[in-house]
Short mmCIF file of C-alpha atoms and ligand atoms in Angstrom, two decimals:
data_model
loop_
_atom_site.label_atom_id
_atom_site.label_comp_id
_atom_site.label_asym_id
_atom_site.label_seq_id
_atom_site.Cartn_x
_atom_site.Cartn_y
_atom_site.Cartn_z
CA MET A 1 12.07 -13.56 -40.27
CA THR A 2 12.35 -13.28 -36.50
CA ARG A 3 9.11 -12.74 -34.69
CA ASP A 4 8.52 -9.77 -32.44
CA LYS A 5 8.83 -10.49 -28.74
CA VAL A 6 6.54 -9.59 -25.90
CA VAL A 7 7.39 -9.82 -22.20
CA LEU A 8 4.33 -10.80 -20.20
CA ALA A 9 3.87 -10.38 -16.43
CA TYR A 10 2.97 -13.97 -15.67
CA SER A 11 1.28 -15.18 -12.48
CA GLY A 12 0.53 -18.73 -13.58
CA GLY A 13 -3.20 -18.10 -13.19
CA LEU A 14 -5.89 -18.53 -15.80
CA ASP A 15 -5.89 -14.98 -17.21
CA THR A 16 -2.19 -14.76 -17.87
CA SER A 17 -2.00 -18.35 -19.13
CA VAL A 18 -4.73 -17.58 -21.65
CA ALA A 19 -2.84 -14.39 -22.46
CA ILE A 20 0.24 -16.41 -23.46
CA ARG A 21 -1.78 -18.27 -26.12
CA TRP A 22 -3.65 -15.17 -27.17
CA LEU A 23 -0.39 -13.30 -27.77
CA GLN A 24 1.14 -16.26 -29.60
CA ASP A 25 -1.97 -16.42 -31.81
CA ARG A 26 -1.16 -12.85 -32.79
CA GLY A 27 2.27 -13.84 -34.06
CA LEU A 28 4.36 -12.85 -31.05
CA ASP A 29 7.07 -14.76 -29.20
CA VAL A 30 6.12 -14.69 -25.55
CA VAL A 31 8.60 -14.31 -22.73
CA ALA A 32 6.87 -14.91 -19.38
CA LEU A 33 8.20 -13.07 -16.36
CA THR A 34 7.18 -13.97 -12.82
CA VAL A 35 8.38 -11.63 -10.12
CA ASP A 36 8.55 -13.05 -6.62
CA VAL A 37 7.20 -10.40 -4.26
CA GLY A 38 6.38 -12.92 -1.56
CA GLN A 39 3.23 -14.41 -3.06
CA PRO A 40 2.52 -18.02 -2.09
CA GLY A 41 2.83 -20.90 -4.52
CA SER A 42 5.65 -22.61 -6.33
CA LEU A 43 7.56 -20.40 -8.72
CA GLY A 44 9.15 -23.48 -10.24
CA ALA A 45 5.71 -24.80 -11.14
CA ILE A 46 4.76 -21.45 -12.69
CA LYS A 47 7.91 -21.43 -14.80
CA GLU A 48 7.20 -25.00 -15.86
CA LYS A 49 3.67 -24.04 -16.87
CA ALA A 50 4.94 -21.15 -18.98
CA HIS A 51 7.37 -23.53 -20.72
CA ARG A 52 4.58 -25.96 -21.43
CA LEU A 53 2.61 -23.14 -23.05
CA GLY A 54 5.56 -22.50 -25.33
CA ALA A 55 6.93 -19.39 -23.65
CA LYS A 56 10.44 -18.62 -22.52
CA ALA A 57 10.23 -18.06 -18.77
CA TYR A 58 12.03 -15.93 -16.21
CA VAL A 59 11.55 -15.91 -12.46
CA VAL A 60 13.04 -13.05 -10.47
CA ASP A 61 13.26 -13.05 -6.68
CA ALA A 62 12.52 -9.42 -5.85
CA ARG A 63 11.37 -9.82 -2.25
CA ARG A 64 14.22 -7.86 -0.73
CA GLU A 65 14.02 -5.16 -3.39
CA PHE A 66 10.26 -4.92 -2.81
CA ALA A 67 10.67 -4.63 0.96
CA GLU A 68 13.58 -2.21 0.97
CA GLN A 69 12.80 0.02 -1.98
CA TYR A 70 9.01 0.07 -2.19
CA VAL A 71 7.47 -0.98 1.14
CA LEU A 72 9.97 0.86 3.32
CA PRO A 73 9.55 4.34 1.78
CA ALA A 74 5.77 3.89 1.93
CA LEU A 75 5.98 2.88 5.58
CA ALA A 76 8.26 5.83 6.36
CA ALA A 77 5.61 8.05 4.77
CA ASN A 78 2.78 6.27 6.68
CA ALA A 79 1.06 5.85 3.32
CA MET A 80 -2.52 4.56 3.61
CA TYR A 81 -4.82 5.12 0.66
CA GLU A 82 -8.00 6.87 1.77
CA GLY A 83 -6.69 6.40 5.28
CA GLN A 84 -7.25 2.64 5.12
CA TYR A 85 -5.35 0.62 2.53
CA PRO A 86 -1.58 0.12 2.98
CA LEU A 87 -1.19 -0.14 -0.82
CA SER A 88 0.17 -3.67 -0.87
CA THR A 89 -0.89 -4.42 -4.44
CA ALA A 90 -0.22 -0.88 -5.62
CA LEU A 91 3.39 -0.88 -4.37
CA ALA A 92 4.30 -4.12 -6.11
CA ARG A 93 3.17 -2.94 -9.56
CA PRO A 94 5.95 -0.46 -10.33
CA LEU A 95 8.49 -3.03 -9.17
CA ILE A 96 7.06 -5.68 -11.48
CA GLY A 97 6.87 -3.06 -14.22
CA LYS A 98 10.51 -2.19 -13.77
CA HIS A 99 11.51 -5.84 -14.16
CA LEU A 100 9.29 -6.20 -17.23
CA VAL A 101 11.13 -3.30 -18.83
CA ALA A 102 14.53 -4.75 -17.89
CA VAL A 103 13.71 -8.15 -19.40
CA ALA A 104 12.22 -6.50 -22.51
CA GLN A 105 15.46 -4.61 -23.01
CA ARG A 106 17.59 -7.72 -22.44
CA GLU A 107 15.44 -9.75 -24.84
CA GLY A 108 15.12 -7.02 -27.44
CA ALA A 109 11.34 -7.13 -27.14
CA SER A 110 9.14 -4.34 -28.50
CA PHE A 111 6.14 -5.16 -26.33
CA ILE A 112 5.19 -5.55 -22.71
CA ALA A 113 1.99 -7.29 -21.67
CA HIS A 114 -0.02 -7.73 -18.50
CA GLY A 115 -3.21 -9.52 -17.58
CA CYS A 116 -5.10 -6.52 -16.21
CA THR A 117 -8.61 -5.68 -17.27
CA GLY A 118 -9.70 -2.25 -18.43
CA LYS A 119 -11.56 -1.48 -15.21
CA GLY A 120 -8.89 -1.58 -12.56
CA ASN A 121 -5.97 0.38 -11.21
CA ASP A 122 -3.30 -2.14 -12.07
CA GLN A 123 -3.46 -1.46 -15.81
CA VAL A 124 -2.86 2.23 -15.05
CA ARG A 125 0.14 1.36 -12.90
CA PHE A 126 1.78 -0.99 -15.42
CA ASP A 127 1.12 1.29 -18.36
CA LEU A 128 2.36 4.45 -16.65
CA CYS A 129 5.41 2.68 -15.35
CA THR A 130 6.33 1.57 -18.86
CA THR A 131 5.67 5.06 -20.22
CA ALA A 132 8.01 6.52 -17.62
CA LEU A 133 10.83 3.99 -17.91
CA ALA A 134 10.74 2.96 -21.56
CA PRO A 135 8.41 5.09 -23.66
CA ASP A 136 9.55 3.22 -26.77
CA LEU A 137 7.91 -0.01 -25.59
CA THR A 138 4.28 -0.70 -26.43
CA VAL A 139 1.96 -2.17 -23.83
CA ILE A 140 -0.54 -4.87 -24.75
CA ALA A 141 -3.29 -5.74 -22.29
CA PRO A 142 -5.01 -8.83 -23.76
CA ALA A 143 -7.79 -8.88 -21.14
CA ARG A 144 -8.63 -5.28 -22.07
CA GLU A 145 -9.03 -6.34 -25.70
CA TRP A 146 -10.28 -9.88 -25.91
CA GLY A 147 -13.78 -9.19 -24.60
CA MET A 148 -14.24 -12.73 -23.25
CA THR A 149 -16.43 -13.47 -20.25
CA ARG A 150 -15.08 -15.76 -17.56
CA GLU A 151 -16.93 -18.71 -19.11
CA GLU A 152 -15.66 -17.94 -22.60
CA GLU A 153 -12.16 -17.68 -21.24
CA ILE A 154 -12.41 -21.12 -19.64
CA ALA A 155 -13.74 -22.53 -22.91
CA TYR A 156 -10.87 -20.86 -24.81
CA ALA A 157 -8.40 -22.41 -22.37
CA LYS A 158 -9.89 -25.90 -22.64
CA GLU A 159 -9.90 -25.78 -26.44
CA ARG A 160 -6.19 -24.95 -26.47
CA GLY A 161 -5.10 -27.34 -23.75
CA ILE A 162 -4.34 -24.62 -21.22
CA PRO A 163 -4.69 -26.12 -17.75
CA VAL A 164 -7.56 -24.50 -15.87
CA PRO A 165 -6.65 -24.32 -12.17
CA VAL A 166 -8.83 -26.56 -9.99
CA ASP A 167 -9.64 -23.69 -7.64
CA ASP A 168 -11.13 -21.80 -10.52
CA GLY A 169 -14.53 -22.25 -8.92
CA SER A 170 -13.53 -19.52 -6.46
CA PRO A 171 -15.62 -16.44 -7.08
CA TYR A 172 -12.89 -14.18 -5.70
CA SER A 173 -10.03 -12.42 -7.37
CA THR A 174 -7.00 -12.18 -5.12
CA ASP A 175 -3.54 -10.69 -5.22
CA GLU A 176 -0.89 -11.43 -2.62
CA ASN A 177 2.55 -10.27 -1.67
CA LEU A 178 4.69 -9.73 1.40
CA TRP A 179 2.84 -6.55 2.40
CA GLY A 180 -0.71 -7.81 2.08
CA ARG A 181 -3.48 -9.71 0.42
CA SER A 182 -6.26 -8.14 -1.70
CA ILE A 183 -9.60 -9.82 -2.29
CA GLU A 184 -12.40 -8.67 -4.57
CA CYS A 185 -15.40 -9.96 -6.62
CA GLY A 186 -18.06 -12.51 -5.68
CA VAL A 187 -20.39 -11.48 -2.85
CA LEU A 188 -17.94 -8.72 -1.95
CA GLU A 189 -19.45 -6.79 -4.86
CA ASP A 190 -22.41 -6.08 -2.59
CA PRO A 191 -21.07 -3.53 -0.11
CA ARG A 192 -24.04 -4.10 2.21
CA ILE A 193 -22.98 -7.66 2.94
CA GLU A 194 -20.39 -8.61 5.54
CA PRO A 195 -17.42 -10.42 3.95
CA PRO A 196 -17.82 -14.16 4.54
CA GLU A 197 -15.12 -15.81 6.61
CA GLU A 198 -13.94 -17.78 3.56
CA VAL A 199 -12.39 -14.71 1.92
CA TYR A 200 -9.70 -14.54 4.59
CA ALA A 201 -6.52 -16.59 4.42
CA TRP A 202 -3.97 -14.74 6.56
CA THR A 203 -6.04 -13.73 9.56
CA THR A 204 -7.99 -15.58 12.23
CA SER A 205 -11.49 -14.33 12.81
CA PRO A 206 -11.27 -11.86 15.72
CA ALA A 207 -14.01 -13.85 17.46
CA ALA A 208 -11.90 -17.01 17.30
CA ALA A 209 -8.60 -15.29 18.09
CA PRO A 210 -6.80 -16.10 21.37
CA ASP A 211 -8.41 -14.81 24.56
CA GLU A 212 -4.98 -13.78 25.79
CA PRO A 213 -3.54 -10.69 24.13
CA GLY A 214 -0.24 -10.96 22.30
CA ASN A 215 2.52 -8.40 22.69
CA VAL A 216 4.98 -7.38 20.02
CA THR A 217 7.92 -5.08 20.31
CA VAL A 218 9.30 -3.51 17.18
CA ARG A 219 12.58 -1.65 17.07
CA PHE A 220 13.02 1.04 14.46
CA GLU A 221 16.33 2.52 13.39
CA GLY A 222 16.14 5.66 11.28
CA GLY A 223 12.52 4.84 10.43
CA LYS A 224 13.22 1.24 9.47
CA PRO A 225 12.02 -1.76 11.49
CA THR A 226 15.13 -3.72 12.40
CA SER A 227 14.11 -6.09 15.14
CA LEU A 228 11.09 -7.92 16.41
CA GLN A 229 10.68 -9.12 20.00
CA GLY A 230 14.26 -7.99 20.59
CA LYS A 231 15.59 -10.16 17.79
CA PRO A 232 17.37 -8.41 14.91
CA MET A 233 15.77 -9.39 11.63
CA ASP A 234 16.09 -8.78 7.98
CA PHE A 235 13.15 -6.61 6.83
CA VAL A 236 11.66 -9.34 4.63
CA ASP A 237 11.68 -11.86 7.52
CA LEU A 238 10.40 -9.28 9.95
CA ILE A 239 7.37 -8.55 7.78
CA ALA A 240 6.65 -12.26 7.27
CA THR A 241 7.05 -13.10 10.97
CA LEU A 242 4.91 -10.18 12.09
CA SER A 243 2.22 -11.07 9.52
CA GLU A 244 1.90 -14.49 11.13
CA LEU A 245 1.86 -13.16 14.64
CA ALA A 246 -0.63 -10.36 14.08
CA GLY A 247 -2.74 -12.49 11.73
CA ARG A 248 -3.19 -15.06 14.49
CA HIS A 249 -4.81 -12.32 16.58
CA GLY A 250 -7.14 -11.31 13.75
CA VAL A 251 -5.29 -8.05 13.13
CA GLY A 252 -5.18 -6.43 9.70
CA ARG A 253 -8.59 -7.03 8.14
CA ILE A 254 -9.72 -4.05 6.09
CA ASP A 255 -13.12 -3.67 4.44
CA HIS A 256 -13.07 -0.65 2.21
CA VAL A 257 -15.24 0.95 -0.44
CA GLU A 258 -12.47 2.33 -2.53
CA SER A 259 -12.27 5.07 -5.14
CA ARG A 260 -10.48 3.63 -8.16
CA VAL A 261 -8.42 5.74 -10.54
CA VAL A 262 -10.86 5.07 -13.39
CA GLY A 263 -13.71 6.56 -11.37
CA ILE A 264 -15.36 3.35 -10.19
CA LYS A 265 -16.20 2.79 -6.52
CA SER A 266 -15.35 -0.78 -5.62
CA ARG A 267 -15.59 -2.84 -2.48
CA GLU A 268 -12.21 -4.27 -1.58
CA VAL A 269 -11.17 -6.44 1.29
CA TYR A 270 -7.58 -6.64 2.45
CA GLU A 271 -5.54 -8.59 4.93
CA CYS A 272 -2.50 -6.59 5.92
CA PRO A 273 -1.48 -7.68 9.42
CA ALA A 274 2.16 -6.58 9.34
CA ALA A 275 1.39 -3.30 7.59
CA THR A 276 -1.33 -2.47 10.11
CA VAL A 277 0.99 -3.00 13.06
CA LEU A 278 4.04 -1.36 11.52
CA VAL A 279 2.29 1.80 10.34
CA LYS A 280 0.73 2.27 13.80
CA ALA A 281 4.03 1.63 15.54
CA HIS A 282 5.90 3.95 13.19
CA GLN A 283 3.39 6.74 13.71
CA ALA A 284 3.60 6.30 17.48
CA LEU A 285 7.37 6.59 17.40
CA GLU A 286 7.22 9.67 15.18
CA ALA A 287 4.78 11.25 17.62
CA LEU A 288 7.43 10.82 20.31
CA VAL A 289 10.44 12.17 18.44
CA LEU A 290 9.18 14.70 15.88
CA PRO A 291 7.92 18.22 16.55
CA ARG A 292 4.29 19.12 16.00
CA ASP A 293 4.73 21.07 12.77
CA VAL A 294 6.73 18.28 11.14
CA LEU A 295 4.08 15.73 12.16
CA GLU A 296 1.38 17.96 10.74
CA PHE A 297 3.20 18.28 7.44
CA GLN A 298 3.89 14.53 7.41
CA ARG A 299 0.15 13.89 7.42
CA ILE A 300 -0.24 15.98 4.27
CA VAL A 301 2.67 14.17 2.68
CA ALA A 302 1.26 10.77 3.75
CA SER A 303 -2.01 11.40 2.02
CA ARG A 304 -0.37 12.76 -1.13
CA TYR A 305 2.14 9.92 -1.17
CA ALA A 306 -0.58 7.28 -0.82
CA GLY A 307 -2.52 8.94 -3.61
CA LEU A 308 0.34 8.91 -6.05
CA VAL A 309 1.28 5.31 -5.30
CA TYR A 310 -2.33 4.30 -5.78
CA ASP A 311 -2.58 6.28 -9.00
CA GLY A 312 0.41 4.58 -10.61
CA LEU A 313 2.71 7.60 -10.35
CA TRP A 314 5.64 5.83 -8.69
CA PHE A 315 8.22 6.75 -11.30
CA THR A 316 7.69 10.48 -11.10
CA PRO A 317 9.64 13.48 -9.82
CA LEU A 318 6.97 14.15 -7.18
CA ARG A 319 7.42 10.73 -5.60
CA GLU A 320 11.18 11.23 -5.50
CA ALA A 321 10.78 14.66 -3.95
CA LEU A 322 8.38 13.37 -1.31
CA ASP A 323 10.76 10.49 -0.54
CA ALA A 324 13.53 13.01 -0.01
CA PHE A 325 11.37 14.99 2.40
CA VAL A 326 10.26 11.93 4.34
CA SER A 327 13.71 10.45 4.57
CA SER A 328 15.05 13.76 5.92
CA THR A 329 12.67 13.35 8.87
CA GLN A 330 13.59 9.75 9.70
CA ASP A 331 17.06 10.13 11.27
CA ARG A 332 15.66 10.27 14.80
CA VAL A 333 12.87 7.75 14.25
CA THR A 334 14.79 5.24 16.33
CA GLY A 335 13.45 3.36 19.31
CA ASP A 336 11.15 0.62 20.55
CA VAL A 337 7.40 0.42 20.27
CA SER A 338 5.19 -2.17 22.03
CA VAL A 339 1.93 -3.11 20.46
CA LYS A 340 -0.81 -5.19 22.03
CA LEU A 341 -2.65 -7.56 19.68
CA PHE A 342 -6.07 -8.60 20.80
CA LYS A 343 -9.03 -9.97 18.86
CA GLY A 344 -8.56 -7.94 15.73
CA THR A 345 -7.08 -4.83 17.31
CA ALA A 346 -3.51 -3.59 17.44
CA THR A 347 -2.95 -0.95 20.10
CA VAL A 348 0.29 0.85 20.80
CA VAL A 349 0.89 0.55 24.53
CA GLY A 350 4.47 1.75 24.94
CA ARG A 351 7.23 3.65 23.16
CA ALA A 352 10.78 4.72 23.96
CA SER A 353 13.53 6.49 22.06
CA PRO A 354 16.92 8.02 22.74
CA TYR A 355 15.59 11.02 20.78
CA SER A 356 12.35 11.26 22.74
CA LEU A 357 11.00 14.81 23.04
CA TYR A 358 8.90 13.69 25.97
CA ASP A 359 10.22 15.41 29.10
CA HIS A 360 8.71 14.03 32.27
CA ALA A 361 9.70 17.09 34.27
CA LEU A 362 7.71 19.26 31.86
CA ALA A 363 4.72 16.95 31.54
CA THR A 364 4.17 15.84 35.13
CA TYR A 365 1.47 17.11 37.45
CA SER A 366 3.30 15.52 40.35
CA GLN A 367 6.59 16.08 42.17
CA GLY A 368 9.45 17.49 40.12
CA ASP A 369 7.44 19.79 37.83
CA ARG A 370 9.85 22.17 36.07
CA PHE A 371 7.30 23.93 33.87
CA ARG A 372 6.95 27.58 34.87
CA GLN A 373 3.19 27.88 34.90
CA SER A 374 3.17 31.61 35.60
CA MET A 375 4.83 32.20 32.21
CA ALA A 376 1.77 30.75 30.49
CA GLU A 377 -0.23 33.93 31.08
CA GLY A 378 2.16 36.09 29.07
CA PHE A 379 2.32 33.49 26.34
CA ILE A 380 -1.46 33.38 26.02
CA TYR A 381 -1.62 37.20 25.99
CA VAL A 382 0.57 37.34 22.89
CA TRP A 383 -0.90 34.18 21.31
CA GLY A 384 -4.40 35.65 21.69
CA LEU A 385 -3.51 39.06 20.23
CA PRO A 386 -5.04 38.42 16.78
CA ALA A 387 -8.29 37.20 18.35
CA ARG A 388 -8.47 40.26 20.61
CA THR A 389 -7.76 42.65 17.75
CA TRP A 390 -10.37 41.00 15.54
CA ALA A 391 -13.04 41.17 18.25
CA ALA A 392 -12.25 44.81 18.96
CA ALA A 393 -12.49 45.79 15.28
CA GLY A 394 -15.88 44.07 15.02
CA ALA A 395 -17.23 45.89 18.03
CA LYS A 396 -16.00 49.28 16.79
CA ALA A 397 -17.70 49.25 13.39
CA PRO A 398 -21.42 48.68 13.83
CA ALA A 399 -22.36 51.20 11.09
CA SER A 400 -20.49 49.53 8.25
CA THR A 401 -21.77 46.14 9.39
CA LYS A 402 -25.31 47.51 9.19
CA LEU A 403 -24.63 48.85 5.69
CA VAL A 404 -23.43 45.46 4.47
CA LYS A 405 -26.42 43.71 5.99
CA ALA A 406 -28.87 46.22 4.44
CA ALA A 407 -27.24 45.82 1.02
CA LYS A 408 -27.59 42.02 1.30
CA ARG A 409 -31.27 42.34 2.17
CA ALA A 410 -31.92 44.63 -0.80
CA LYS A 411 -30.67 41.98 -3.27
N1 LIG B 1 -7.85 -2.45 -5.42
C1 LIG B 1 -6.53 -2.76 -5.03
C2 LIG B 1 -5.55 -1.83 -5.70
O1 LIG B 1 -5.91 -1.17 -6.59
C3 LIG B 1 -6.18 -4.20 -5.21
C4 LIG B 1 -6.35 -4.80 -6.56
C5 LIG B 1 -5.97 -6.23 -6.43
N2 LIG B 1 -6.11 -7.02 -7.60
C6 LIG B 1 -6.81 -8.18 -7.59
N3 LIG B 1 -6.75 -8.94 -8.65
N4 LIG B 1 -7.53 -8.56 -6.58
O2 LIG B 1 -4.41 -1.73 -5.34
#
């Protein structure tokens, strides 16, 4: 009899390594899938480890797909969860989920598995993604079921010859990809305490950052960053190069008490240097080329978009509809933005576009003013008509106002 197969999202870490054994102990053939979204570490070594644990192993390089199809639409939408978090972890989940489904279908597996606990957002994202793409597959989340503490897990691993990573003494749980790095647990669980320097890996402490500011110029074409410092670059390389550059200046540290999908407030720390710079630069360029009402509506869309990405609703009609709206606004989001990086801050200091709506002759208070100031009076007369009418109606009806007030007092 052939055994049922399960495709597991495999990071090579302790949780998912233990999960391989745990699933095998339940009579399943495990296929380990590692998706490269720009996390550090050797994928070859991860594959090797999966083999040693008796699993078939796949590694998929999805960096370009991640950048182009997940990060880019979120950047175009200026998506920041609760105004702060560029959704680095959240954006990678549906991509990994999509690859899990594809491998499950190729392998004829009936199950998908991930190493998420029952308290976080990532379980919601993986599960919903599977529901949307392949409702016939069943999701298993070993860490949601096994009820082991950290110590019990380590003991379980040692008993079964699963290598326990040497850095397992680290009290932090981290997740990394091209778009950012997430850190939680340990002392971070006390939101009153400043994150210790040791939690950071991508960014220099602002206090130790260079005393000379750094300048970056980003070119956007149709809403997409296409060159850095005047050099055309593939989007993946651009993000990686900018991460380095901005990280050196201490840019991109985020300390956030976050509202999780499951209702828990949690303290999360992020390092997202490239995302911080690119979202600011993109917004600055939009401010130059888009009309006020579109910008206003974009802000509503940005918040809704961030919410649905966070909530695991990537594969939904709403996300597709919002993408269509956002992309319809990006045609003219072309131009150059200069950003100054200095001791943890990124400040837009210049912007230019062939589609700029900025008209010096209209804006200037100096020579060459073409704005017809006398016309403003008539404009304000009409613009203020509702206010004038409202005030007049209030002044005209003292009796009824008195009646209403008397009735309120009588209650
Ligand atoms: N709270 C973030 C999110 O929901 C990041 C979670 C990162 N996971 C981790 N193991 N540190 O997107």
